[in-house]
Amino acid sequence: MKDIYILSIESSCDETSMAIVKNGKQVESFTVLTQMDTHAHFGGVVPEIASRMHTENITMVLEETLKKSKIKMENIDAIAVTYAPGLLGSLLVGVEFAKTLSLVYKKPLIAVHHTIGHIYANAIDNTLTFPLLALVVSGGHTDLILMEEDYSFKLLGSTLDDAIGECYDKVARVLDLPYPGGPNIDRLAEKGLPTYNLPKPVNDETYNFSFSGLKSYIINLVHNEKQKGNSIRKEDLACSFQITATDELVRKVELALKSNFVKEFIVAGGVSANHYLRDEMKKISEKYKVKFSIPEFKYCTDNAAMIGAAAYPLFLKSKFVDFNLNAKSNVSFFE
Ligand code: KG4
Ligand code: ZN
């Protein structure tokens, strides 16, 4: 069969990214332009600034991506773009740019869901083996998903309140760590010890998660200590939080692995970049002797390579969209 080259675009939040992915697996060219330093001044992503910066940068990102590869626009088989979920203004920049490329170069257009993109980051340099269990841990998701085949998503459980990434970011904020919080907690935790005794998240036997209690406990603890004039051992608190939160994720993964036959366990989403989580998830997959996959660091956080990987099964089924495609800030993808 002929090799398929997909040019993919991701602009759902504060990264303008493009990639050329061959056969949904091999990343031929990859560019990420992050706006992180700009948004760090404001302590979080400012939607208006994000969409304006995407507009300013997107042409440059395309030129860079094409320059880095030997593939010309004429040899691209399809254009893929993240259409949901995310910041509407940011998504729109990518969607309109993708439509323009599709029209000018007469290439079919593929719409990809951002979270499905995170899942398919595990298809890069890997063949997904079904049935598989996916743990999605990001700024907006904490989900346990069963996949029987490509694009079949059965939700086993989800967070009842905060997503794990959101929780990392809030805890980072109360510890006065700069945006983005997750990687900073990760770095700080490595220097600390789990000396704070934190409440365990809801100790039930469902596949659901709850992190708001843990988050509120830490926020109150820091405020109370500050009021008393006591100092916080930030490294130790970061370490205690990270272990408490991750252990709960591991416990639910273990429940799912015990009760569902799967051949592979994959982890996806921004929080999959976390060092402690990566080690612990690998350990649990070894205990249950299932194949394990977690993306390379550069494919854990938002990037277009994962969008190209997720677009490939849609390409094979000719699931193309027309120019009525619109960006959506929130869409579920579960069965
Ligand atoms: O998947 P993602 O880029 O955004 C969504 O699609 O929602 O994930 C972003 C989240 C943020 O909450 C960020 O703090 C967190 O991933 N994150 C991390 C790490 N790197 C990114 N959390 C913990 N440890 C990290 N190393
Ligand atoms: Zn993401």
Tab-separated table of C-alpha atoms in Angstrom, residues 8 17 29 85 219 238 247 250 262 273:
chain	number	residue	atom	x	y	z
A	8	SER	CA	-1.677	17.928	11.091
A	17	SER	CA	1.983	22.994	16.424
A	29	SER	CA	8.519	16.586	10.721
A	85	PRO	CA	-12.290	20.808	22.759
A	219	ILE	CA	-5.032	25.145	49.884
A	238	ALA	CA	4.710	18.903	46.448
A	247	ASP	CA	-1.344	6.461	44.135
A	250	VAL	CA	-2.713	3.655	40.289
A	262	VAL	CA	-6.748	-6.010	28.100
A	273	ALA	CA	4.859	13.763	31.439
